[in-house]
Every structure is written in structure tokens, then in C-alpha cells.
XYZ file of C-alpha atoms in Angstrom:
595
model
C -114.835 -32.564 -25.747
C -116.319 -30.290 -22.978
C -114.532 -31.605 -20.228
C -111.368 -30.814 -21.972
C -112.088 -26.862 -22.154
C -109.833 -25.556 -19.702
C -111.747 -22.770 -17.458
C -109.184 -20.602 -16.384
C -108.139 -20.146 -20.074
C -112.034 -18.936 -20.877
C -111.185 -16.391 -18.138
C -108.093 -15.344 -19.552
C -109.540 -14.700 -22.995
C -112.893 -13.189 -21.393
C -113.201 -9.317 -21.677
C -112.852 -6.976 -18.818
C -115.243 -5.498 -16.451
C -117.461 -5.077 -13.295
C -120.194 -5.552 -15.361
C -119.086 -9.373 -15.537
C -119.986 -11.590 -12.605
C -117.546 -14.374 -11.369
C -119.577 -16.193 -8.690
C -118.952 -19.422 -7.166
C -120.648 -22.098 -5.005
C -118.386 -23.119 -2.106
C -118.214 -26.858 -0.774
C -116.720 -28.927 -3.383
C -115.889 -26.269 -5.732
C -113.630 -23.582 -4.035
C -112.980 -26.175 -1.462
C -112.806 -29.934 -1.496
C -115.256 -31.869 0.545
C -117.698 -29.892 3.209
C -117.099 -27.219 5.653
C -119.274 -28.906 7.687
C -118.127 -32.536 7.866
C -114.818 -30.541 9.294
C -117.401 -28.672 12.220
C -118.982 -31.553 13.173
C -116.356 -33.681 13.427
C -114.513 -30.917 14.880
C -117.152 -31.269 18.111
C -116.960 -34.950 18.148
C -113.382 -34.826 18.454
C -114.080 -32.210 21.629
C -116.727 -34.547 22.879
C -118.943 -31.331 22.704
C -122.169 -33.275 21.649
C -123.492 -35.510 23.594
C -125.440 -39.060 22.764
C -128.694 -37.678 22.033
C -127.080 -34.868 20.426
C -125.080 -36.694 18.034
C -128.256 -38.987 17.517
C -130.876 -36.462 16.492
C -128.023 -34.924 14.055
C -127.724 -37.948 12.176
C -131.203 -38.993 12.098
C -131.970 -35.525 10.410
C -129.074 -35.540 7.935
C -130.167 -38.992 7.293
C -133.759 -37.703 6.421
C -132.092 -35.098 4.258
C -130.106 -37.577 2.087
C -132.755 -39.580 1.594
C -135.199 -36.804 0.231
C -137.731 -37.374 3.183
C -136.165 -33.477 4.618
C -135.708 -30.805 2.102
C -132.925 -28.330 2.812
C -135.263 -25.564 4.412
C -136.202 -28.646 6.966
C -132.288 -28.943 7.685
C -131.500 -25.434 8.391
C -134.415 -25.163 10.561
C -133.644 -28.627 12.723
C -129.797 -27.152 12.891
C -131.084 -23.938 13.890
C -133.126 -25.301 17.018
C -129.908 -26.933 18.595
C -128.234 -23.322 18.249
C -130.563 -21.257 20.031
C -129.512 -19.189 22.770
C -125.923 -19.658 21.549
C -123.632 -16.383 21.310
C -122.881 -15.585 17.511
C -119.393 -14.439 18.462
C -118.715 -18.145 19.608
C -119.411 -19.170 16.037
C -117.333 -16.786 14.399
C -114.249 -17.992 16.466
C -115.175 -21.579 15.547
C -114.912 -20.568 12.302
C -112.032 -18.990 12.441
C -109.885 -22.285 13.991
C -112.007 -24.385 11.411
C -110.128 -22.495 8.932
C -106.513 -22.616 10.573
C -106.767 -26.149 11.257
C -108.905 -27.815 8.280
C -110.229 -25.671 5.545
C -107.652 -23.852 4.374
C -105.632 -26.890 3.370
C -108.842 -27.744 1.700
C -108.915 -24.408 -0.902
C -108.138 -26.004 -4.616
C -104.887 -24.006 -5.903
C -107.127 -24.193 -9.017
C -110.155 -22.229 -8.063
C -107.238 -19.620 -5.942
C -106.019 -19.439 -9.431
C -109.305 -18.901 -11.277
C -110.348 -16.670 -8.823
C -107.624 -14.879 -8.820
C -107.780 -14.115 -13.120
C -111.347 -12.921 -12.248
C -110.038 -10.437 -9.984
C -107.543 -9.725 -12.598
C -109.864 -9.086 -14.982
C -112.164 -6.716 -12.948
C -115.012 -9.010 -12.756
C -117.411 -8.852 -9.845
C -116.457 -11.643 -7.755
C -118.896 -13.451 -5.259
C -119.317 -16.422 -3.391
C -123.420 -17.840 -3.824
C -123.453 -20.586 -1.199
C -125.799 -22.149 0.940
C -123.472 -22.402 4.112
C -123.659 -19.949 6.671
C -121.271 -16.542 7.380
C -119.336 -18.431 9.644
C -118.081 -21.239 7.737
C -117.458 -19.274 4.650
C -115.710 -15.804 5.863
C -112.156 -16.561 6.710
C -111.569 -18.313 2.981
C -113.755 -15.244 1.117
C -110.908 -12.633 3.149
C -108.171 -14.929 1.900
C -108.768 -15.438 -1.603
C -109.972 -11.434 -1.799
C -113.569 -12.123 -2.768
C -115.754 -9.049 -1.866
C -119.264 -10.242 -1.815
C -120.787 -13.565 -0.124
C -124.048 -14.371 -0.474
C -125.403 -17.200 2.028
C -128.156 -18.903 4.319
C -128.984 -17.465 7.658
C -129.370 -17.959 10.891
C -131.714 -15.356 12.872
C -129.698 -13.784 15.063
C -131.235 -11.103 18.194
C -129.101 -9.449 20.839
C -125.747 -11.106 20.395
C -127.344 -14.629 20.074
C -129.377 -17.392 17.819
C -132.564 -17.514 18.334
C -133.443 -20.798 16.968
C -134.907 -19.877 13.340
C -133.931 -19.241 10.169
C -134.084 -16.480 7.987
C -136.034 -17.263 4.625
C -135.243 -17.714 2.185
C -132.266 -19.537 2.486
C -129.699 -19.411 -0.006
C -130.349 -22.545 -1.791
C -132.152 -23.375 -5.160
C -133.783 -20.743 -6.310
C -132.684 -18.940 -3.562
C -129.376 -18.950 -4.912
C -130.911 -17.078 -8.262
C -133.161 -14.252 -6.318
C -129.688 -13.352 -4.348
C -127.362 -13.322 -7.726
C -130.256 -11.481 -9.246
C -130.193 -8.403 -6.248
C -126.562 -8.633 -6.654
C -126.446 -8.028 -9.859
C -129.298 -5.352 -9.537
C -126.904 -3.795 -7.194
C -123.638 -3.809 -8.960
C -125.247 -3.584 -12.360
C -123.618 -7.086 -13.420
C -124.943 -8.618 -16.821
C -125.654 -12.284 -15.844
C -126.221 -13.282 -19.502
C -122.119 -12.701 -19.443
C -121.450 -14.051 -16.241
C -120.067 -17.397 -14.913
C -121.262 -19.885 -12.415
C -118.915 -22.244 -10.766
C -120.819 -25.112 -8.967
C -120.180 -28.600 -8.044
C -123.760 -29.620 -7.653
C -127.240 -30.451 -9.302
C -128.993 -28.701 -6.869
C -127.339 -25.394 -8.322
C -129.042 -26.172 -11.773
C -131.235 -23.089 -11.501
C -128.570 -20.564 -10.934
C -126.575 -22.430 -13.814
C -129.539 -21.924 -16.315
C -129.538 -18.589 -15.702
C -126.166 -17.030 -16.125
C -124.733 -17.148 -19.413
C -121.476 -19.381 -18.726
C -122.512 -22.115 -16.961
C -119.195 -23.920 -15.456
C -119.958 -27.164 -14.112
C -116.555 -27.267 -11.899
C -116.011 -30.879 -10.172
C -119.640 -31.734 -10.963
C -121.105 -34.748 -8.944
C -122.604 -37.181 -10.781
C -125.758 -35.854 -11.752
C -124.674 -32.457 -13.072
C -121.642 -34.328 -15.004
C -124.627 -36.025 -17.371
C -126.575 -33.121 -17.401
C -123.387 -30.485 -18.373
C -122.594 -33.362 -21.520
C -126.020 -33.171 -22.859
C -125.562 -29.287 -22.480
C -122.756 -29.024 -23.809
C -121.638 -27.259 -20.755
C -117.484 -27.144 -20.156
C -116.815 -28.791 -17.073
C -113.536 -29.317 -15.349
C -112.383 -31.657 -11.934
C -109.344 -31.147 -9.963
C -107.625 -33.522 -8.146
C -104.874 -31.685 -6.039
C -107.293 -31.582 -2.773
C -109.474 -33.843 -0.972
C -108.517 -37.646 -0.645
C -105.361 -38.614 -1.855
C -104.423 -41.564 -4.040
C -102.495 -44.168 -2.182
C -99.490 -43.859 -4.370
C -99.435 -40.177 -2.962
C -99.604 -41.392 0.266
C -96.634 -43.713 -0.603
C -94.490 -40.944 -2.385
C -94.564 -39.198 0.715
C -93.640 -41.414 2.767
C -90.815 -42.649 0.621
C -89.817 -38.530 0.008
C -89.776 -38.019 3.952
C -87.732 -40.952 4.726
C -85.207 -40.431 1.698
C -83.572 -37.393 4.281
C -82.231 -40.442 6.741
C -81.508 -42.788 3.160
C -79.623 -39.617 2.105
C -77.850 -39.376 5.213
C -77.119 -42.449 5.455
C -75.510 -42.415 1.364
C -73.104 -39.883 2.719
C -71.895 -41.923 5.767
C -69.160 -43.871 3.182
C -67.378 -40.229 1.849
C -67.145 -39.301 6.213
C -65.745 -42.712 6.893
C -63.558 -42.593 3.765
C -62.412 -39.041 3.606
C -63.075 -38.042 7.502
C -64.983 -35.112 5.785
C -68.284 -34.409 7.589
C -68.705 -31.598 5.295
C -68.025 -33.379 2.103
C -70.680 -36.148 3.566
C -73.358 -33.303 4.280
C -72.875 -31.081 0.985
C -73.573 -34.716 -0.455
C -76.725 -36.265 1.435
C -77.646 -32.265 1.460
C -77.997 -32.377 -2.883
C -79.468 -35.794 -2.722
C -82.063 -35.473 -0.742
C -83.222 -33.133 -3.140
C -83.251 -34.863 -5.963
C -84.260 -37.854 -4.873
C -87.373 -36.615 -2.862
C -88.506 -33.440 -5.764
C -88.377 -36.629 -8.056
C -90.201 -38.960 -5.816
C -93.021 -36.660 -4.968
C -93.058 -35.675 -8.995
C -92.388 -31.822 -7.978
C -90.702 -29.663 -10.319
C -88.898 -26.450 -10.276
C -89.199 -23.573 -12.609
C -86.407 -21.594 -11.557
C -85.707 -17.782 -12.654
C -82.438 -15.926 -11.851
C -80.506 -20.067 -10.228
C -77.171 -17.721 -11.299
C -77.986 -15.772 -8.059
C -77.582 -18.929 -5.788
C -73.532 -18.913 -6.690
C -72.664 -15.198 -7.189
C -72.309 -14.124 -3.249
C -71.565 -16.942 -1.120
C -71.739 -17.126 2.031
C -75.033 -15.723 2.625
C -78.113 -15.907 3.933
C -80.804 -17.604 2.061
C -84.322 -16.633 3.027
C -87.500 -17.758 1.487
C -91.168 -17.902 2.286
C -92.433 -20.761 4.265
C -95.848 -22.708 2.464
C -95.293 -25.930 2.844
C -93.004 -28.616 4.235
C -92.328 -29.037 0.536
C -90.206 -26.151 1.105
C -87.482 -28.249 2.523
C -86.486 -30.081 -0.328
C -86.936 -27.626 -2.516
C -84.592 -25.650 -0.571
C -82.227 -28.403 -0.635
C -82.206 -28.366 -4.008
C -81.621 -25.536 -4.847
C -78.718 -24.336 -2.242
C -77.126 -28.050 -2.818
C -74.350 -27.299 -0.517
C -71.943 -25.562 2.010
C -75.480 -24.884 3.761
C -77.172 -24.553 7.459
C -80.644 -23.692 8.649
C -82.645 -22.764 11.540
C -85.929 -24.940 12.360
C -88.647 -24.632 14.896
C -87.216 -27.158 18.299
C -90.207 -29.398 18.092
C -88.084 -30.893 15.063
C -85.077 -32.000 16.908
C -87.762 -34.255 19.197
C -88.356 -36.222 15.873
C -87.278 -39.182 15.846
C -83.611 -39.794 13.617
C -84.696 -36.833 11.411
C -83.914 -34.484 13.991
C -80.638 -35.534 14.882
C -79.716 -36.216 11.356
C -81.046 -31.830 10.924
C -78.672 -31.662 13.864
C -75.646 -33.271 12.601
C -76.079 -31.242 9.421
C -75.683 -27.872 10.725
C -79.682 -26.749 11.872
C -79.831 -24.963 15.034
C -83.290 -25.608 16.663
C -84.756 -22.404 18.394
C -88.020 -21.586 20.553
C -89.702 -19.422 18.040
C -91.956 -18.240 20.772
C -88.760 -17.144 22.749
C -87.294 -14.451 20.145
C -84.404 -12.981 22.628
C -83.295 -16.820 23.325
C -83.911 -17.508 19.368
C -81.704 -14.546 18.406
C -78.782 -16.228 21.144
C -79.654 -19.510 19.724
C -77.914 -18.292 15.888
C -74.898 -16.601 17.478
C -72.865 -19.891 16.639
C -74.233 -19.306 13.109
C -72.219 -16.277 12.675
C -68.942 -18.597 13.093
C -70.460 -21.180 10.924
C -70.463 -17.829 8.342
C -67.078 -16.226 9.066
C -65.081 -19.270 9.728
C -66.405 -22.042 7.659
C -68.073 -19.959 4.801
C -71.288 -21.577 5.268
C -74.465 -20.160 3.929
C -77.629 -20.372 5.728
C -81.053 -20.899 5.059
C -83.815 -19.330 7.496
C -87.632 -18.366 6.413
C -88.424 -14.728 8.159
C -91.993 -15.871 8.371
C -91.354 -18.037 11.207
C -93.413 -20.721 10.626
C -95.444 -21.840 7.466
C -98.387 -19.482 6.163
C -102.003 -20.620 5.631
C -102.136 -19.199 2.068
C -99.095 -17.970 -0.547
C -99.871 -14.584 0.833
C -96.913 -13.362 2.598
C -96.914 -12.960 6.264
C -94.776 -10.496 8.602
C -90.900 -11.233 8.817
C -89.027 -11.481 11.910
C -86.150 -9.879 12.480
C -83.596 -12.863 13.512
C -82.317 -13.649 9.483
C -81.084 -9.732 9.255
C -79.863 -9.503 12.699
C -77.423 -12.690 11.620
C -76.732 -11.134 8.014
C -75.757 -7.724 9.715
C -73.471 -9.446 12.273
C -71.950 -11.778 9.907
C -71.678 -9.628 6.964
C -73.198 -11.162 4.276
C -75.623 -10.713 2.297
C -78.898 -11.595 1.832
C -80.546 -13.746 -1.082
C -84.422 -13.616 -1.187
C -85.757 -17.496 -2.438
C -89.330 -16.668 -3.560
C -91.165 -19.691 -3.846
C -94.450 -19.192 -5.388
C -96.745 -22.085 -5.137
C -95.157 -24.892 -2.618
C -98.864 -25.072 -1.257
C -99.643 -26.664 -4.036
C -97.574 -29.495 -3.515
C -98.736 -29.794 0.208
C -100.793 -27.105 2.311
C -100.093 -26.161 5.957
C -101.453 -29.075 7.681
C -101.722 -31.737 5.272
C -99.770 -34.818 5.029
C -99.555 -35.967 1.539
C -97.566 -34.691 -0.913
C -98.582 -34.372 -4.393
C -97.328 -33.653 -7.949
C -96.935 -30.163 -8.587
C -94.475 -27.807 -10.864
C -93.293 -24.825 -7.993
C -92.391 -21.795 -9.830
C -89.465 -20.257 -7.797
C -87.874 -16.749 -8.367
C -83.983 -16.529 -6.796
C -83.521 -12.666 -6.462
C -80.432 -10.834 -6.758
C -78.457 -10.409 -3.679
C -78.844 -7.576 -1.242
C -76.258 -5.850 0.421
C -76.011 -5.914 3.992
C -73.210 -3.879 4.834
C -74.541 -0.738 5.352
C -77.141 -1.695 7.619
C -77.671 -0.596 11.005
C -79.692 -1.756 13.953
C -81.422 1.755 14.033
C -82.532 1.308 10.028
C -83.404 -2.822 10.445
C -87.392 -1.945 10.380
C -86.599 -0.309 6.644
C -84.468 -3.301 5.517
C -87.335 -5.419 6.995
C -89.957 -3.992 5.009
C -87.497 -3.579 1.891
C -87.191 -6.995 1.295
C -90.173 -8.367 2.343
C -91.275 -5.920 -0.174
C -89.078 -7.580 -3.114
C -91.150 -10.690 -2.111
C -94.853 -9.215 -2.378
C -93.541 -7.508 -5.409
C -92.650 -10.908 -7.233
C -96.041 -12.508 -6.429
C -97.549 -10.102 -7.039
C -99.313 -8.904 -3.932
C -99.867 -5.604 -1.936
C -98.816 -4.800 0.978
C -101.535 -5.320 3.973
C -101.260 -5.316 7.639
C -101.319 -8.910 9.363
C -105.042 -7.844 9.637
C -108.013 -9.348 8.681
C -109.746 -7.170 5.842
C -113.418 -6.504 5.712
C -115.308 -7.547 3.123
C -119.110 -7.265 2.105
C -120.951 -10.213 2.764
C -124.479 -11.346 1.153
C -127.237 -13.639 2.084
C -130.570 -14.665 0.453
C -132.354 -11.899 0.085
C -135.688 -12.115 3.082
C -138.899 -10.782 3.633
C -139.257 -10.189 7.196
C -136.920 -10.733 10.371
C -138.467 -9.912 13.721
C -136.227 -6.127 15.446
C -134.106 -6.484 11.706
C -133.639 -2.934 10.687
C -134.509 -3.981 6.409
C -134.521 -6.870 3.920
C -131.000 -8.101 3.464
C -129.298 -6.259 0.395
C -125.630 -6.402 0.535
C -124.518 -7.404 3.946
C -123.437 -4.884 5.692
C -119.452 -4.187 7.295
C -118.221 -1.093 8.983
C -114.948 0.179 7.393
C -112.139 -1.187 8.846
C -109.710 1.167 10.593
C -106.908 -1.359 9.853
C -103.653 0.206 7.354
C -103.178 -1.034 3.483
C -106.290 -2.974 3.114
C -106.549 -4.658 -0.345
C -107.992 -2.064 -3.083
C -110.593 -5.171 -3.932
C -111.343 -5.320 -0.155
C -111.604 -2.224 1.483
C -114.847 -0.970 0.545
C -117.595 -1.152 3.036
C -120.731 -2.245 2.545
C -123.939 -0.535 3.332
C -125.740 -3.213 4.332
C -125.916 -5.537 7.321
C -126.850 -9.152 8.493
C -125.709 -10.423 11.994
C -125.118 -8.730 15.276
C -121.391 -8.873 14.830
C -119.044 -7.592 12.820
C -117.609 -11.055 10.045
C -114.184 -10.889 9.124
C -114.277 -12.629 5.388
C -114.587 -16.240 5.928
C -115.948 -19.565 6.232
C -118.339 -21.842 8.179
C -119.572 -25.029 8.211
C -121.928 -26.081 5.765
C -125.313 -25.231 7.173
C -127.207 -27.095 4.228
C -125.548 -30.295 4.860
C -124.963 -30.484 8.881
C -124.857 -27.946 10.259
C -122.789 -28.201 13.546
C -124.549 -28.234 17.677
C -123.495 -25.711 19.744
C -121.252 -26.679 22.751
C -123.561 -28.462 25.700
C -122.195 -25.483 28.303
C -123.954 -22.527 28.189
C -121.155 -20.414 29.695
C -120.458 -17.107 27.650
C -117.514 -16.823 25.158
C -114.215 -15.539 27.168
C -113.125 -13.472 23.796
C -115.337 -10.239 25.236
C -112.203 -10.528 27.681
C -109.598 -11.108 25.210
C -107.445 -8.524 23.089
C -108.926 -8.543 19.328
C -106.699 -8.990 16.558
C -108.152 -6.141 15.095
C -109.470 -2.557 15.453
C -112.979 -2.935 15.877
C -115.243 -1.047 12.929
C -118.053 0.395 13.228
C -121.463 -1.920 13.966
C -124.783 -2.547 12.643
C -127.765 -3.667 13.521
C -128.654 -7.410 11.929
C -130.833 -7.011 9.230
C -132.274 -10.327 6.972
C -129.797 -10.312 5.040
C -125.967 -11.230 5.539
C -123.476 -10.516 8.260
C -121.645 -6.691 9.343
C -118.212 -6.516 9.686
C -115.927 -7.960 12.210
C -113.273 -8.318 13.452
C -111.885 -11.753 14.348
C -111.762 -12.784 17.535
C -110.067 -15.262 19.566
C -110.156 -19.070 18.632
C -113.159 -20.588 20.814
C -115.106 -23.389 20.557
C -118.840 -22.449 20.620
C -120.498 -22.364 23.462
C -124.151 -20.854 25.218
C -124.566 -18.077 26.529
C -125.385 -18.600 30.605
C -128.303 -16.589 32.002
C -125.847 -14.388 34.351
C -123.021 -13.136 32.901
C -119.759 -13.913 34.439
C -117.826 -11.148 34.358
């Protein structure tokens, strides 16, 4: 049966090579649902449209879904509302979009087909008909080097209220793959095509591996009569109520657990013996409730050096019990002090050993563990702290803090490095349910401590934050945003536009490390401002209304993340590099600039 044929084991046995494209549509296949939806309901939430706004939006995506408004007609009633709108405001939409709703929303499927591609040393690209700015901050996550998208005309720093044709939709889609392939010498009769949709048929007829990848509907009948393998996933999106049930049940079993222990305190007067006890259970009982399980390599390393300090990356809230399961016993931790505030859970965290610190306070946080170091010397208690600080976005691994290695130093134990590999799967940053998953977890070796000093703690930093990029796999990068080229439909003319879009253009990044697959520049540009790899909301479908205010963007004011490249002039085509700038919510640009 086609829909049996498991993609990412065609990618595995594919040959290797540039020459091989790997390019994917975006809504609904790398993530689930629409960028969009998330913008627009984003405003709404803001109260950033008003009445008439919110009116005219619907009555034009209504037109759309009903076939009275092709997708040219949609772009160019979005692109009215926008004009006179800075571009930089857009770009920092995009970027909280992503923090706060589409990154929970990537598939850990199409991460991990992506990711093969990569492996392989196909050409990797994103063919979508959103925009730059809903699309950039997930293409610089998942490492994808070209994006080719709809535009919006953009002049001096702002919209001006058209569109640049044509967009990246239909055939579009197939004249942009075509240049790209033109460009980077890619052999589409070997190349695959990941879409969701019927309206991608065109681009799907003309690369040779068609991969219908949660098809709608349509494209589900037409990929059976094909013959086309096609594939859904089910770990994102709207979950099934008995997810929503398992979680509930898996979050309350750490007050049932608590709760089983009270007997062996009241019995034995042993708080400890009651702790090590609800401490094991929860595990077990919530891994098995929320159908999570652990492939563990190296578990003998979670015995051989106690006390210690346990530290492990931070993906998902999953990561508690999967901690809990694994160090069983004879264990504290450290957790942010909005947890205490929670209701029972926090005081039962309390009563078993966590120490609740101001993470934004790191002198106070580092006073906050001192009675940690008795817990260590005195009652030969490990403990369990994630050097991250607070749960990453993606499994990439973000900077450590210094607080576990300060407390291993002045305790004198060593340290044990918990690499948990997948935990997003089970449940992103940001999203409530839980869902089945099997979390591959590597338990490293233990490192000695003794010999550290507070002069050398950078270098034992960096050394075993190393041992975790080395076990999944990743390279070292600066908490930076990389550059990546960035593609649009391919246009004809665009009023003061220096060329017809080719590959869209980025200056080269001055930031350290940058990801081999990342770092080159491309020639080309397509906006005033330089993109950081990312996402936006789904021009094709509804595309969001600038903010009513037509004050400028405060970011001109604020410190960039990172070191600004060099710029080009927007050109037809796709976006230049950027770097990304302050969360904002978009907003016009007034006539007199504030300054």
C-alpha cells in the first residue's frame, strides 16, 4: 500500500548529493496547521484590528475559500492593509510568532526527514507560498538554506501596498524550483516534493518523487490513483482527547505519588524513605500513563558516583518524569520560582528537596543552592539541575549557566551529563498535551570535578556542554541567529528593485561557528532588511493587518541580538539577511519620526 511506504526510509536509502533537491511546502507539512491562523489570532488577542478591520479580513478569506478570490486576489487585498507599515515590525512579529506558537507546531517527523536530507547532502529548500516573515525563524532552526516564497513589495524600509508577481503559488511554485535548480544545478527528475496540498499538484508532477506528506483530502485520492507514497503524522496539531486526559492524569499522579508515600513517613518517620518512594513512582506511573518510553544507553552511569550532580538538557516538561525515572532516588533539584506559586505541586517540589530560584537573578540564584551543598556533603543527596535554564525551543542545545558547576566544584562531586534526545517529541515548549513518544536518552560517564577551579569554569563549561552537542550530534554555534539564503518567486519587474529575484540575497554574518550548511551567503536580495531564517504567517491564506498605530518600531532603539551583516538593496525576489530584532508587534510607521 502507498500510504504504508515510510518516507524517511526512501531518504535513507536515496543516494547522495547536491545535485538532489529536498524541498518542502510549509503549512501543514513542516508544520501543523497555518502560520497564519497563529498571526491573526495573534492580533485579535492584542485587540490590534479593529471592527472593520477584522470584517473586511474575513469577508476576503471567505471569498477565497469559496473560489470567488483566487490566491493572487488574497495577497493583493492583504497587501493593501499593510501599506505604509515598517518591514522590521514584521520581522519581530515573526520572530515572537515563532517563540510563542510555531515552533511547538514543527512535526518531529519532517525535523527528522529534514534532517536525513541534510545528511545526505541534498539541496534542501522550503517552496511556500507564505511570506519571509512567517517562514524564517523555523528555516534557521531546522538548518534549511534556501526559501523560496510570495512577496510583499517593499520601498524604503516599508510596504507599499502591492505584491510582487508572481507569487509563489501554483505554478509559481514550479518557475521558482526550476531557477533554483538552474542555480544549484539540482536534477528535479531525482528530487522530492513534500506538500500537504492539491494546489501544489504542479510542482508534484514535476519532480521525480512526488511525496504527498499529510495530504488533504483531495491530494490523498489523487496520490492513490498515482500511486504516489504518502504519509500523515499525528504528533502535532489537535490532540485526541485521550491525550488530553493522559496528561492530565500524568500531571496530577506527582500529588497521587506524594500522597502514596505519606503511609512509609507516618510509619517509619522517614521523610526520605517517603520521597525516594513517591520520587520512583511518579515516574513510572506518569512515563506509563503518557505511553513515553525510554531508550536508555550507559543507565550503569546513574549508580557508579553518587552523590552528584545530574544535569540534562531542558525540552520539554516531559523532562521531569523522565528525570524521575531515571535518578529514582536520594535526589533534589532546582526549578524556576514561578513553580512553588503552583498550587499543591509546588509545595509537594518543596517538601521533596527543590529549591526555587529567580533565574533572572543569577547572584541570588547561585545563594539560593548554597543549602544544596549540605544536602550533598551531609545527606549524600544527588541533584538534578538543567544548565540551560529554562526549556529550549528546538533539541538544539542552548548556552549553559554556570550555577550546576559552581555547586559541583563547592560540593565536590561530580558531574553526570543526562542527554535526552527527543523529549520535544513528547511535548514542545509551550504545549500542553502530552503525547506518546519513545525518548532516546544517553547517561554519560561521570566527570570529575575536583580539579576545577573558578579561573578554568568557562573551559569546564564549554567541555561538557560539548559532550552534549557531541551526542546529538550537533556543532557548536553561537546563541546567534545564522543567516541563511532565502528565495521567492522569481518576478519580472519591481519599481527602484535593483534585478529579478534569483536567490535572495543575505550579507554574511559576522557571528562565530555558524553551521557549515548555513553560513554561506547568498548573492541575491529581496527585502529592505536583513531576514534571519524563519517564519511568517501564511500570506496565501490570511495574511495578518498591521497594527492600527502608525507609530515606528522602538527596535531601531534597541540592542540587536546580533552583529548586523552587510545590506542590500530589495530586489523582486526574496529577503537579505538580518539580523533579528527585538519582539514587537507590528505597527506603522508615523509621518515624523520620533526619535
Amino acid at each position: 500500500m502507498a500510504d504504508r511506504v515510510s518516507h524517511l526510509q526512501d531518504v535513507l536509502e536515496a543516494p547522495d548529493g547536491p545535485h538532489i533537491g529536498a524541498l518542502f511546502d510549509f503549512d501543514g507539512t513542516i508544520i501543523a496547521g497555518y502560520s497564519a491562523t497563529a498571526m491573526l489570532w495573534e492580533k485579535i488577542k492584542r485587540r490590534e484590528m479593529t471592527a472593520e478591520e477584522l470584517v473586511e479580513t474575513a469577508n476576503v478569506m471567505a471569498q477565497y475559500s469559496m473560489g470567488s478570490m483566487g490566491f493572487s486576489g488574497l495577497m493583493s487585498a492583504a497587501s493593501k492593509f499593510m501599506k505604509g507599515v515598517t518591514e522590521d515590525s514584521y520581522f519581530e512579529f515573526g520572530e515572537e510568532l515563532y517563540e510563542k506558537h510555531i515552533a511547538r507546531k514543527v512535526y518531529p517527523e519532517s525535523r527528522e526527514l529534514i534532517e536525513a536530507h541534510i545528511a545526505k547532502g541534498h539541496t534542501v529548500a522550503i517552496v511556500s507560498s507564505a511570506t519571509i516573515y512567517q517562514i524564517e525563524p523555523t528555516a534557521r532552526d531546522l538548518n534549511i538554506e534556501h526559501v523560496l516564497c510570495s512577496q510583499y513589495e517593499v520601498e524604503n524600509g516599508e510596504f507599499t501596498g502591492n505584491i510582487i508577481r508572481p507569487l509563489c503559488f501554483g505554478e509559481g511554485k514550479v518557475i521558482a524550483a526550476e531557477r533554483l535548480a538552474k542555480e544549484h544545478k539540482l536534477d528535479l527528475s531525482k528530487s522530492y516534493f513534500y506538500s500537504d496540498s492539491d494546489d501544489d499538484l504542479e510542482l508534484l508532477e514535476r519532480v521525480g518523487k512526488p511525496r504527498p506528506l499529510n495530504p488533504n483530502g483531495k491530494l490523498t485520492e489523487i496520490s492513490k490513483e498515482r500511486g504516489w507514497p504518502l504519509q500523515k503524522f499525528d504528533s502535532r496539531g489537535q490532540g485526541k482527547p485521550v491525550d488530553y486526559l493522559r496528561t492530565i492524569y500524568a500531571t496530577g499522579s506527582l500529588v497521587t505519588s506524594f500522597v502514596a508515600g505519606l503511609p512509609i513517613w507516618a510509619l517509619t518517620g522517614s521523610q526520605r524513605e517517603a520521597t525516594n518512594f513517591s520520587t520512583g513512582l511518579f515516574g513510572d506511573i506518569a512515563t506509563a500513563l503518557t505511553g513515553v518510553e525510554l531508550d536508555i544507553t550507559g543507565e550503569e552511569n546513574l549508580w557508579v558516583n553518587r552523590p552528584c550532580i545530574f544535569v540534562f538538557n531542558h525540552q520539554s516538561k516531559a523532562d521531569v518524569m523522565i528525570m524521575a525515572k531515571l535518578v529514582r532516588k536520594d535526589v533534589g533539584g532546582i526549578a524556576k520560582k514561578e513553580v512553588k506559586d503552583t498550587p499543591i505541586i509546588g509545595k509537594v517540589m518543596e517538601m521533596a528537596g527543590t529549591v526555587f530560584v529567580d533565574r533572572a537573578d543569577g547572584r541570588n540564584a547561585i545563594k539560593a543552592m548554597e543549602p544544596l551543598v549540605d544536602a550533598i556533603k551531609i545527606d549524600g543527596k544527588s541533584i538534578c539541575i538543567a544548565p540551560e535554564g529554562t526549556r529550549t525551543l528546538s533539541p538544539k542545545v542552548g548556552p549553559f549557566k554556570k550555577g550546576a558547576f559552581h555547586l559541583a566544584m563547592q560540593a565536590g562531586v561530580p558531574m553526570v551529563p543526562i542527554v535526552i534526545h527527543n523529549a520535544g517529541d513528547v511535548a514542545p515548549k509551550n504545549e500542553f498535551v502530552m503525547r506518546p513518544a519513545t525518548v532516546k536518552v544517553d547517561i554519560l560517564p561521570p566527570v570529575d570535578t575536583s580539579k576545577w577551579k573558578k579561573s578554568t569554569l568557562d573551559a569546564h563549561v564549554a567541555e561538557v556542554r560539548g559532550m552534549f552537542l557531541e551526542a546529538l550530534g550537533q556543532e557548536d554555534e553561537e546563541p546567534v541567529h545564522a543567516p541563511v539564503k532565502t528565495k521567492a518567486a522569481p518576478v519580472k519587474t519591481a519599481s527602484k528593485r535593483t534585478s529579478t529575484a534569483k536567490t535572495v540575497g543575505r550579507g554574511k554574518s559576522k557571528a562565530k561557528a555558524v553551521p557549515k550548511k548555513v553560513a554561506s551567503a547568498a548573492k541575491k536580495v529581496g527585502s529592505t532588511r536583513k531576514p534571519t531564517v524563519g517564519k511568517t504567517a501564511t500570506a496565501a491564506k490570511a495574511t495578518p493587518r498591521p497594527a492600527a498605530r502608525k507609530t515606528a518600531p522602538k527596535s531601531a532603539t534597541r540592542k540587536p541580538v546580533v552583529k548586523k551583516p552587510s545590506v542590500k538593496k530589495a530586489t523582486a525576489g526574496g529577503t537579505s539577511a538580518r539580523k533579528p530584532a527585538p519582539k514587537k508587534t507590528p505597527a506603522k510607521k508615523p509621518t515624523k519620526t520620533k526619535k
